[in-house]
mmCIF file of C-alpha atoms in Angstrom:
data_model
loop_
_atom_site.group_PDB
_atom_site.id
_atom_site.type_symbol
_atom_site.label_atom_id
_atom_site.label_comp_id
_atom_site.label_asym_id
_atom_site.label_seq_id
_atom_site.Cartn_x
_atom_site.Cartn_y
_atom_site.Cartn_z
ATOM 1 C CA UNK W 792 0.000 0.000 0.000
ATOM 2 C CA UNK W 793 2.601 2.644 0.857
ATOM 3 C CA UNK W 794 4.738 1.955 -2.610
ATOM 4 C CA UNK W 795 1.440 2.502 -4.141
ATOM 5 C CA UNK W 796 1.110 5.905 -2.651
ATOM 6 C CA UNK W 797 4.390 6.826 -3.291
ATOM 7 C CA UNK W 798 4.215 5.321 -7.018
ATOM 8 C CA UNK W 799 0.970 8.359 -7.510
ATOM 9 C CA UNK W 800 2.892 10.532 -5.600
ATOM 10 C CA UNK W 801 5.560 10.447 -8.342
ATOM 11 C CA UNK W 802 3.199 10.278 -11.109
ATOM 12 C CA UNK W 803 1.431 13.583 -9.632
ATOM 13 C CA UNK W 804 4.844 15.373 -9.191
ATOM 14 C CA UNK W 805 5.813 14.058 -12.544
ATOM 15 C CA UNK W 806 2.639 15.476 -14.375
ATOM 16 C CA UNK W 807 3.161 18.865 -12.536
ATOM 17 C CA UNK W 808 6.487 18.990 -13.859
ATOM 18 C CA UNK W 809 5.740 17.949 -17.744
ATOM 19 C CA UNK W 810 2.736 20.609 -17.537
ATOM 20 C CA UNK W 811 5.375 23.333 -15.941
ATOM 21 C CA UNK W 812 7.757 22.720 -18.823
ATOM 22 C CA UNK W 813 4.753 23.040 -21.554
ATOM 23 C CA UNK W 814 3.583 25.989 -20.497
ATOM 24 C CA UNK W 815 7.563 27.242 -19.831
ATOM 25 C CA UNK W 816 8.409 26.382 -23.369
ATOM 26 C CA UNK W 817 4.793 27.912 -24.900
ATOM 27 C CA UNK W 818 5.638 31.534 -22.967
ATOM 28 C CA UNK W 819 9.355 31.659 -25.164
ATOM 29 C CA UNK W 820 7.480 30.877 -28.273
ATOM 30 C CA UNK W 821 5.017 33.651 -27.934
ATOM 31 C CA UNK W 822 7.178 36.406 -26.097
ATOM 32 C CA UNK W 823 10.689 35.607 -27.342
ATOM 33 C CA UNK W 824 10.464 33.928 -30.543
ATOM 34 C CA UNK W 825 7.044 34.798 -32.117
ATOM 35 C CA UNK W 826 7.055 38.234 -32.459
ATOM 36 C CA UNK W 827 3.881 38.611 -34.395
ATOM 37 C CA UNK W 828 2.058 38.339 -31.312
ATOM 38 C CA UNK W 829 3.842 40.878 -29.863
ATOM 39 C CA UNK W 830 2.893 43.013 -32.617
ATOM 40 C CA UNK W 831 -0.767 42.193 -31.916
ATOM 41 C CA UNK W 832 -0.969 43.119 -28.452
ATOM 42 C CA UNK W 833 0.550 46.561 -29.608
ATOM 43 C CA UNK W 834 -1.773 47.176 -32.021
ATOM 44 C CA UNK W 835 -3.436 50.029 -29.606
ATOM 45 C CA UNK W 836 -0.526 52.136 -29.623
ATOM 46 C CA UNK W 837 1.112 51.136 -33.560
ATOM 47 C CA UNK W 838 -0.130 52.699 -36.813
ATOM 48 C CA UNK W 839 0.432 50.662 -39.781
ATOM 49 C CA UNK W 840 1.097 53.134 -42.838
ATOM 50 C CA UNK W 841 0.845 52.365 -46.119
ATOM 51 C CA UNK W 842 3.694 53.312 -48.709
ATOM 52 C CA UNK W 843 1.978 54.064 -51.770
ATOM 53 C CA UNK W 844 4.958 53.781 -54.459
ATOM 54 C CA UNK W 845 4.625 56.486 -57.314
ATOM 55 C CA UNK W 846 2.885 55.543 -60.426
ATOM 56 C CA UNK W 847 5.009 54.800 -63.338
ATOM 57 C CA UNK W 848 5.145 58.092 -65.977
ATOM 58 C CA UNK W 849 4.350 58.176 -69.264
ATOM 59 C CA UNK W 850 6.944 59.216 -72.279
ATOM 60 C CA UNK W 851 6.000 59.749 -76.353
ATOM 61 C CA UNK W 852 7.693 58.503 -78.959
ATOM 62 C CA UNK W 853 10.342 61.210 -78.331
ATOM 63 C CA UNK W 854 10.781 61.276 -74.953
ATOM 64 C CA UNK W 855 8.204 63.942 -73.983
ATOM 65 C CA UNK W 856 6.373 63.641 -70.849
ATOM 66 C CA UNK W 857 3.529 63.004 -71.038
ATOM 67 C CA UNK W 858 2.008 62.213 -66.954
ATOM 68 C CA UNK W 859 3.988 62.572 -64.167
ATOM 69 C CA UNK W 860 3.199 62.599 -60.342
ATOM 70 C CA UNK W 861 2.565 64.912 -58.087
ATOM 71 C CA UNK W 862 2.204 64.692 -54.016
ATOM 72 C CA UNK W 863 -1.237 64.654 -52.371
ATOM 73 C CA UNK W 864 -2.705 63.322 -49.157
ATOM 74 C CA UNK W 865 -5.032 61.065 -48.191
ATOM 75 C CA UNK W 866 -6.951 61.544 -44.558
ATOM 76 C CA UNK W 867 -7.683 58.548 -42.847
ATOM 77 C CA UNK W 868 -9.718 57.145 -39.672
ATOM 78 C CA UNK W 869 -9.624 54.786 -37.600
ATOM 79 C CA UNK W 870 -13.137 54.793 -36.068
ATOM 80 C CA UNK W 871 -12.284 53.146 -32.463
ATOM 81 C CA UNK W 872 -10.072 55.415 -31.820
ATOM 82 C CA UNK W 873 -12.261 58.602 -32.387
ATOM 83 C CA UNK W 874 -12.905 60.867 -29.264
ATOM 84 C CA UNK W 875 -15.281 64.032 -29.213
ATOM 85 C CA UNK W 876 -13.416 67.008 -31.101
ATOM 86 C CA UNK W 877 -14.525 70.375 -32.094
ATOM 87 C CA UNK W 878 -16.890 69.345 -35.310
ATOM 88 C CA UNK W 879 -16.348 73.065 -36.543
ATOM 89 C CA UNK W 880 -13.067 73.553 -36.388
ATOM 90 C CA UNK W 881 -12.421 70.431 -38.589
ATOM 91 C CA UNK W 882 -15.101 71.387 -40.591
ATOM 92 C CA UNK W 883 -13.891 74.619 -41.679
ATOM 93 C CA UNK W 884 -10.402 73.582 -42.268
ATOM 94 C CA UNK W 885 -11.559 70.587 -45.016
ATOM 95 C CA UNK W 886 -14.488 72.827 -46.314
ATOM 96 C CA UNK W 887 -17.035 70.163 -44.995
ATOM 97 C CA UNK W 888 -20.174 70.232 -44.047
ATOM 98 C CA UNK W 889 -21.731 68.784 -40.472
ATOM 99 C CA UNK W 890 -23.960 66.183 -42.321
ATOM 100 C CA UNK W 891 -20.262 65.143 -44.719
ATOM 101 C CA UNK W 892 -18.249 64.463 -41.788
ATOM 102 C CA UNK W 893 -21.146 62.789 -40.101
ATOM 103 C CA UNK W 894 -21.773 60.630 -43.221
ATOM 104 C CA UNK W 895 -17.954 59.435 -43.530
ATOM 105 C CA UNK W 896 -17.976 58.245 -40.125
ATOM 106 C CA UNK W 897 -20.645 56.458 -40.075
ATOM 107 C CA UNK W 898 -19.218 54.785 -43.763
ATOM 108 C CA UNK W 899 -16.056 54.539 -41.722
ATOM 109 C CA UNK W 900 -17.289 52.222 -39.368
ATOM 110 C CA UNK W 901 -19.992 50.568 -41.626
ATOM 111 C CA UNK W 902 -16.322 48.995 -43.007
ATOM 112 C CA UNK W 903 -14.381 48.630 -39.901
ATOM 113 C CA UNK W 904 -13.959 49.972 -36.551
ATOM 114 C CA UNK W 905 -10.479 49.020 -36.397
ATOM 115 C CA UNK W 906 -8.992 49.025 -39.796
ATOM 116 C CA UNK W 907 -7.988 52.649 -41.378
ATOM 117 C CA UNK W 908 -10.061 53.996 -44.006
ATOM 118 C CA UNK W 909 -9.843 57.120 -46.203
ATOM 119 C CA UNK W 910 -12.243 59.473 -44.866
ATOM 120 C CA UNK W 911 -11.219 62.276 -47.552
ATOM 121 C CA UNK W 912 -8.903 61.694 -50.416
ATOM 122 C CA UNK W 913 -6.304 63.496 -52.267
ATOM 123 C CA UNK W 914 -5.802 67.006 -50.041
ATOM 124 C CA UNK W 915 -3.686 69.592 -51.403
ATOM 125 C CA UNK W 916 -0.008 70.652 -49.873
ATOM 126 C CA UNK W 917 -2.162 73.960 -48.907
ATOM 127 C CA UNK W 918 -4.693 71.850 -46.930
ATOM 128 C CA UNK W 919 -2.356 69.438 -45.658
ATOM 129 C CA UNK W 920 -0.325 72.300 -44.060
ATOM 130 C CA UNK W 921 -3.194 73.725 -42.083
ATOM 131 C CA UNK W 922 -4.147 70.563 -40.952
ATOM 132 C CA UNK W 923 -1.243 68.856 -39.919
ATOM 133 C CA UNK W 924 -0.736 71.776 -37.456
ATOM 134 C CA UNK W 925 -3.566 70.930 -35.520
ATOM 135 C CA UNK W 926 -3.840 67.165 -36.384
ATOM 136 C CA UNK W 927 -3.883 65.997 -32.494
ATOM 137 C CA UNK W 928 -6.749 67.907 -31.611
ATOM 138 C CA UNK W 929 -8.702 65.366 -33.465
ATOM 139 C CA UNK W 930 -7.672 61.562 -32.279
ATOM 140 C CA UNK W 931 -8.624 58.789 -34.707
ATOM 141 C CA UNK W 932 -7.550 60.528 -37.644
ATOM 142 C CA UNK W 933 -3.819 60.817 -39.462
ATOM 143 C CA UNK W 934 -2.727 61.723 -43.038
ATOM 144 C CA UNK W 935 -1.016 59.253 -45.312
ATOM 145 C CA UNK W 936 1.287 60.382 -48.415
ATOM 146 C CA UNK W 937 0.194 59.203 -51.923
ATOM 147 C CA UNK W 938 0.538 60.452 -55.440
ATOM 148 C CA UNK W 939 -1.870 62.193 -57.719
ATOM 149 C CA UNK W 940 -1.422 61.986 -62.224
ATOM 150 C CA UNK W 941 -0.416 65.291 -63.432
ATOM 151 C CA UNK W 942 -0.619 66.612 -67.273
ATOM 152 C CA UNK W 943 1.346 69.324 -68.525
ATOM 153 C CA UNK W 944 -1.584 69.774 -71.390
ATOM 154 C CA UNK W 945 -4.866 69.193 -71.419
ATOM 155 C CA UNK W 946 -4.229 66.578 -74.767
ATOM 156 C CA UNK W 947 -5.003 62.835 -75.057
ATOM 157 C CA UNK W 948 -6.906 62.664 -72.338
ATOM 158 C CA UNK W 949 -8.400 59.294 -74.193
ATOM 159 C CA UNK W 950 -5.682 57.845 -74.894
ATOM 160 C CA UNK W 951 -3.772 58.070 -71.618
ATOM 161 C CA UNK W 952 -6.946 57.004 -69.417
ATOM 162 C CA UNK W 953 -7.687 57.847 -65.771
ATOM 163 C CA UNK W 954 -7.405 56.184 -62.603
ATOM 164 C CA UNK W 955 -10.127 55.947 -59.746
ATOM 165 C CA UNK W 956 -10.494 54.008 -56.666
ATOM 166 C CA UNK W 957 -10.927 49.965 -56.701
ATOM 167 C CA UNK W 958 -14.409 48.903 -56.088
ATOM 168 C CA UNK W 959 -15.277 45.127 -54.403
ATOM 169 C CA UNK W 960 -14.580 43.317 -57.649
ATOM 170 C CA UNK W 961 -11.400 44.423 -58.164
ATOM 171 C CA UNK W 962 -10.577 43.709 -54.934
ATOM 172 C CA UNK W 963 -11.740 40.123 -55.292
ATOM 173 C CA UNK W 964 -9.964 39.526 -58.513
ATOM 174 C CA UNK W 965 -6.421 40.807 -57.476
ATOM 175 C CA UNK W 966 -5.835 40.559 -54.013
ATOM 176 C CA UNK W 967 -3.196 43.003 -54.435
ATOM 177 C CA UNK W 968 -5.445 45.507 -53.918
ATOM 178 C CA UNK W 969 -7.445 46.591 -50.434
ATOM 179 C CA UNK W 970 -9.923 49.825 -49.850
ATOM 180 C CA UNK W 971 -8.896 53.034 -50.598
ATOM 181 C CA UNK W 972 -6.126 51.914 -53.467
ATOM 182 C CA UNK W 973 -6.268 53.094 -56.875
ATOM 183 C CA UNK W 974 -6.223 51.144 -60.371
ATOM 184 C CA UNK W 975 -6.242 52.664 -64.041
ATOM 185 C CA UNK W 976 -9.627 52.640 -65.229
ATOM 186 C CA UNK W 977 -9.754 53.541 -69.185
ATOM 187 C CA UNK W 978 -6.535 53.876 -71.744
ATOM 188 C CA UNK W 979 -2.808 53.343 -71.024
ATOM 189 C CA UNK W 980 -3.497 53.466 -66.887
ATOM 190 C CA UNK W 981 -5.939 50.083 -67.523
ATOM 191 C CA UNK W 982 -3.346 48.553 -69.853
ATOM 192 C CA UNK W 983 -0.442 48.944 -68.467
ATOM 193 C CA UNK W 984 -1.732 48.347 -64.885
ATOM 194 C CA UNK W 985 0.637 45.729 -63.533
ATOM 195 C CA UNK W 986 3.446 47.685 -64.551
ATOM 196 C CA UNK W 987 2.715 51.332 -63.670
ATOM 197 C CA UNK W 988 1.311 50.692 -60.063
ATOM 198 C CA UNK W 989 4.547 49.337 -58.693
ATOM 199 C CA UNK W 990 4.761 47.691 -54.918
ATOM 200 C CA UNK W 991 3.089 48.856 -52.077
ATOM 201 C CA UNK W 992 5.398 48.633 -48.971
ATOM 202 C CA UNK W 993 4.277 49.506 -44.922
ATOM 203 C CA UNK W 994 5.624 51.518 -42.314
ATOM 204 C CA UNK W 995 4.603 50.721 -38.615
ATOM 205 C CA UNK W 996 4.815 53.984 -36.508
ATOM 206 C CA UNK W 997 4.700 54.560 -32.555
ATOM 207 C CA UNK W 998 1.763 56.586 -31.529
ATOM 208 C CA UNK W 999 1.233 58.379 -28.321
ATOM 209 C CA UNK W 1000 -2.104 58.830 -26.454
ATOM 210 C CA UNK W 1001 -2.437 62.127 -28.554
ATOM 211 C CA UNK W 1002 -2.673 60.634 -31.458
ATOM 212 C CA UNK W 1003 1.378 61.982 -32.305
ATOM 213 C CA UNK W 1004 3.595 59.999 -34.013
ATOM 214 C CA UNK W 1005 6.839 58.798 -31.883
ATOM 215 C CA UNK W 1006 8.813 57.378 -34.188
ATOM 216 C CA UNK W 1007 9.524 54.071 -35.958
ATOM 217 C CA UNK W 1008 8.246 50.652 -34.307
ATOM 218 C CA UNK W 1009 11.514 49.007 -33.251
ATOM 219 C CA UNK W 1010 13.805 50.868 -35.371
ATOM 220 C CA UNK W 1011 11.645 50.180 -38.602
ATOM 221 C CA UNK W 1012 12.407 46.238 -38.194
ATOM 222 C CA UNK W 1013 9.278 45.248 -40.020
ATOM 223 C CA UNK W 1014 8.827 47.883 -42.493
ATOM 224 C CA UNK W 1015 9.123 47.284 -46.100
ATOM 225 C CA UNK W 1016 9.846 49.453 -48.864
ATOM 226 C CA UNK W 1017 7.618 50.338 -52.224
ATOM 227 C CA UNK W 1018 8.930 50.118 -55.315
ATOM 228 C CA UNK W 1019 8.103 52.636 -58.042
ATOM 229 C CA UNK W 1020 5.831 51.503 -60.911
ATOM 230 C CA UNK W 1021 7.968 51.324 -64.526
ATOM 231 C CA UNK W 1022 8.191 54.008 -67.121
ATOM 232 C CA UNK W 1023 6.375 53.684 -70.105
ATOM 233 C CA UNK W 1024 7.266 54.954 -74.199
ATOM 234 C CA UNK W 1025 4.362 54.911 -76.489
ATOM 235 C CA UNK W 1026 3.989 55.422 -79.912
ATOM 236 C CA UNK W 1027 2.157 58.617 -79.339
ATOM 237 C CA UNK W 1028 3.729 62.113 -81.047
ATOM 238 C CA UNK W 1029 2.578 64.631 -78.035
ATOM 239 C CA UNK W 1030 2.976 67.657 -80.789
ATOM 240 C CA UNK W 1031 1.114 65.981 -83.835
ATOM 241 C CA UNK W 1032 -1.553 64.790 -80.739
ATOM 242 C CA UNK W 1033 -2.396 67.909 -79.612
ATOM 243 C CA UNK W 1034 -2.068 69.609 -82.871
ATOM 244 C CA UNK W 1035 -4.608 67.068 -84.237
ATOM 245 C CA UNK W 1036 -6.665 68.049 -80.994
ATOM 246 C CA UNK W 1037 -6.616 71.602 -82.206
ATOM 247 C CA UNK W 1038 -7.948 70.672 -85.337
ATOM 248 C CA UNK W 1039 -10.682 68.825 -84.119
ATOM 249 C CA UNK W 1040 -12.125 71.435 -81.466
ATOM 250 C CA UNK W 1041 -16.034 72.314 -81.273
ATOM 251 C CA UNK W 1042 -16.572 69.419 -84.126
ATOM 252 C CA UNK W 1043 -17.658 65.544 -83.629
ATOM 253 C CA UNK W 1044 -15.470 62.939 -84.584
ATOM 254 C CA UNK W 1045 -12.182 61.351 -84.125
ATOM 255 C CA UNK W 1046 -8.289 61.167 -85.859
ATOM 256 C CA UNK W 1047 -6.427 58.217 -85.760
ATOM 257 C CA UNK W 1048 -2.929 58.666 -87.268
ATOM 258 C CA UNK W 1049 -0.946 55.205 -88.036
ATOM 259 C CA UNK W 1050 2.554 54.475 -89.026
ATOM 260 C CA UNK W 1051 2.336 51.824 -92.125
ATOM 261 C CA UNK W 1052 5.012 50.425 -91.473
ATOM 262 C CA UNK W 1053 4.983 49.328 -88.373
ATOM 263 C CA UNK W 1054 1.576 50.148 -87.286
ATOM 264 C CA UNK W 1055 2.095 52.341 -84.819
ATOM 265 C CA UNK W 1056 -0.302 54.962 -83.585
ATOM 266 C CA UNK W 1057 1.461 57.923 -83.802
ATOM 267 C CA UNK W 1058 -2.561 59.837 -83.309
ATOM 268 C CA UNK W 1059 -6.037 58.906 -81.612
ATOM 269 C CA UNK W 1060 -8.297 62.183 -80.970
ATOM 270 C CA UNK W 1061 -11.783 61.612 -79.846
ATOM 271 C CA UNK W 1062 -13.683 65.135 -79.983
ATOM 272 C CA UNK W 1063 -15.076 66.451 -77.855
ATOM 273 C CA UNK W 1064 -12.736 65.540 -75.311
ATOM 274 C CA UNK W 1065 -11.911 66.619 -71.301
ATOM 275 C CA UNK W 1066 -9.216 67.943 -69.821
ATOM 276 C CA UNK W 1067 -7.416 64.675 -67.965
ATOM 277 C CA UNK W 1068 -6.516 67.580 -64.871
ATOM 278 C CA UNK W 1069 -10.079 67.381 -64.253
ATOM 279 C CA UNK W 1070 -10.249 63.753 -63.232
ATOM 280 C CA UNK W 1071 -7.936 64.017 -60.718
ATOM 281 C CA UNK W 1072 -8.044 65.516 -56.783
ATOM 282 C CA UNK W 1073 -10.657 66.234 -54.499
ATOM 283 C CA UNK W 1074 -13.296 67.618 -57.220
ATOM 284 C CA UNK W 1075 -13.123 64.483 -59.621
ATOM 285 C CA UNK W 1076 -16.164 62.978 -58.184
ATOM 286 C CA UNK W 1077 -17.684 66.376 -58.834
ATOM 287 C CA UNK W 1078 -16.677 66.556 -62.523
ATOM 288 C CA UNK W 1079 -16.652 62.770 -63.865
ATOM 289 C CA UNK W 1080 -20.970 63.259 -62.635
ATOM 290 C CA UNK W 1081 -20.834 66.380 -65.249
ATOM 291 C CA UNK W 1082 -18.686 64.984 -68.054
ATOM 292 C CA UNK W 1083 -20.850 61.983 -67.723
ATOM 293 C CA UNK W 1084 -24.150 63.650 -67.793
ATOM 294 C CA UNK W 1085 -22.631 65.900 -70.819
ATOM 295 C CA UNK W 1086 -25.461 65.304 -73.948
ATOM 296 C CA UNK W 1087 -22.160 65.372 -75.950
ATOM 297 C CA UNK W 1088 -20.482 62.566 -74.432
ATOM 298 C CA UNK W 1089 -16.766 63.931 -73.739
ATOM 299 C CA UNK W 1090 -16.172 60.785 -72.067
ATOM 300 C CA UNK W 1091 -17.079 58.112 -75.439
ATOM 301 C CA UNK W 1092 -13.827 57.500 -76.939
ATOM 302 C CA UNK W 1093 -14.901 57.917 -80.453
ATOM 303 C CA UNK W 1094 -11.942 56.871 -82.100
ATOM 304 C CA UNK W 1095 -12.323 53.129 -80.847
ATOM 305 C CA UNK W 1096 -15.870 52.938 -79.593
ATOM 306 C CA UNK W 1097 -17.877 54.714 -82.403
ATOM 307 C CA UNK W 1098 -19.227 53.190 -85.779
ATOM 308 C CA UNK W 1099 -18.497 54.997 -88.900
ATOM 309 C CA UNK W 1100 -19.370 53.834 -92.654
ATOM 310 C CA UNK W 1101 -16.580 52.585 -94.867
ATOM 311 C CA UNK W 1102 -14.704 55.352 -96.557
ATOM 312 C CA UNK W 1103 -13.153 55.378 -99.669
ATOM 313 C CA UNK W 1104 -9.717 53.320 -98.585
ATOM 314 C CA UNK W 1105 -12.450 50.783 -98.856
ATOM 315 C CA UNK W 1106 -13.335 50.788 -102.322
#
């Protein structure tokens, strides 16, 4: 009877000690070698930043540009951590109404109450500079840098395309892609997608209980870099284009210019046209609704969606 109790006693002592080990061993994993949850349990106090890389730009046939980049900022929220602020104050510095910033909340959090979301796109340097002064006042919010298109003349608006935000089915098709991103839409920025969007990389910042940025999350250990999209060179003669363009103003109807032998467009003008300026920052909402209610249809590409009757290099 007594080397039975002694043989439990062991067993008991034994189990204690296995269980010990286990949960010895699990504690490393998580707080030594598994630094992801680490990262998790921060999450409160980390902003996770995205690093929009700059779109590629977009050469003619002789090296003129054609679209470049230009900085603009993106306001973003993170709904959980919004606290009462002065409604007016914000209001007058982004020109927005009570009911707006009401309605972008409440879309904010319709999406996520943790995750970031835009809550108003593509501010100027100007507006950016007033607000970042006063930023902290209003907790839940920070600005991310991104890059708007920029055309040196209003020309080929067709042909280049234009770029708008992703909607759920491109989002489910390329995974690549999350809320708030941008993908080319029409033209040379839908065509040449893959290659002009580049890499988006991440920066993970310290934040204070001000909503202030401290600095780098261990020394920027799990940040990555973006990587510019590629340059492009099209066939496209930027002087002959807009001269064409000229040509073509107040009348219905398109140009299309080819090189025989090697079939190169060297001209596409669809008439009338837009200016491509127009479909870019904070009003572009405002002025794709008017080009697209337009009875004379700026937005049809004529060149390649209209129907014309044979001509005489037909007969």
């Amino acid at each position: 009877m007594k080397k039975t109790l002694e043989s439990r006693k062991f067993v008991f002592i034994a189990l204690f000690i296995i269980a010990g080990l286990v949960f010895i061993i699990r504690l490393f994993l998580l707080q030594v070698v598994q630094d992801r949850y680490k990262l998790s349990a921060d999450n409160n106090v980390l902003r996770y930043v995205t690093q929009y890389p700059p779109r590629g730009v977009v050469f003619d046939r002789y090296g003129k540009l054609m679209v470049y980049n230009e900085a603009a900022y993106d306001l973003l929220i993170v709904p959980k951590q919004v606290k009462a602020f002065d409604t007016l104050e914000f209001c007058r510095i982004l020109d927005l109404t009570i009911e707006d910033v009401r309605q972008r909340i409440k879309k904010a959090r319709s999406y996520s109450m943790v995750k970031p979301t835009i809550f108003l796109e593509q501010l100027s340097k100007e507006d950016f500079g007033y607000l970042d002064e006063v930023l902290f006042k209003f907790p839940g919010f920070f600005v991310q840098l991104r890059t708007i298109r920029k055309y040196d003349t209003p020309t080929a608006a067709h042909v280049l395309g234009y770029i708008g935000e992703v909607n759920n089915r491109d989002i489910e098709k390329d995974p690549y892609y999350k809320m708030g991103d941008y993908i080319g839409l029409t033209g040379l920025e839908k065509a040449y997608e893959p290659l002009l969007r580049g890499k988006k990389g991440v920066k993970i910042k310290l934040v204070d209980v001000h909503n202030r940025e401290m600095g780098s999350y261990q020394d920027g250990k799990y940040d990555s870099t973006s990587v510019p999209g590629l340059n492009i060179t099209v066939s496209i003669d930027a002087e002959v284009q807009e001269y064409a363009e000229k040509l073509m103003r107040f009348k219905r109807g398109s140009i299309v210019a080819i090189e025989p032998s090697t079939g190169e467009i060297l001209v596409m003008v669809s008439s009338p046209s837009y200016d491509p300026n127009a479909l870019v920052g904070r009003n572009r909402s405002k002025n794709f609704a008017e080009f697209n209610q337009d009875t004379l249809k700026p937005l049809f590409n004529r060149a390649i969606q209209a129907q014309y009757p044979p001509g005489s290099t037909f007969k």
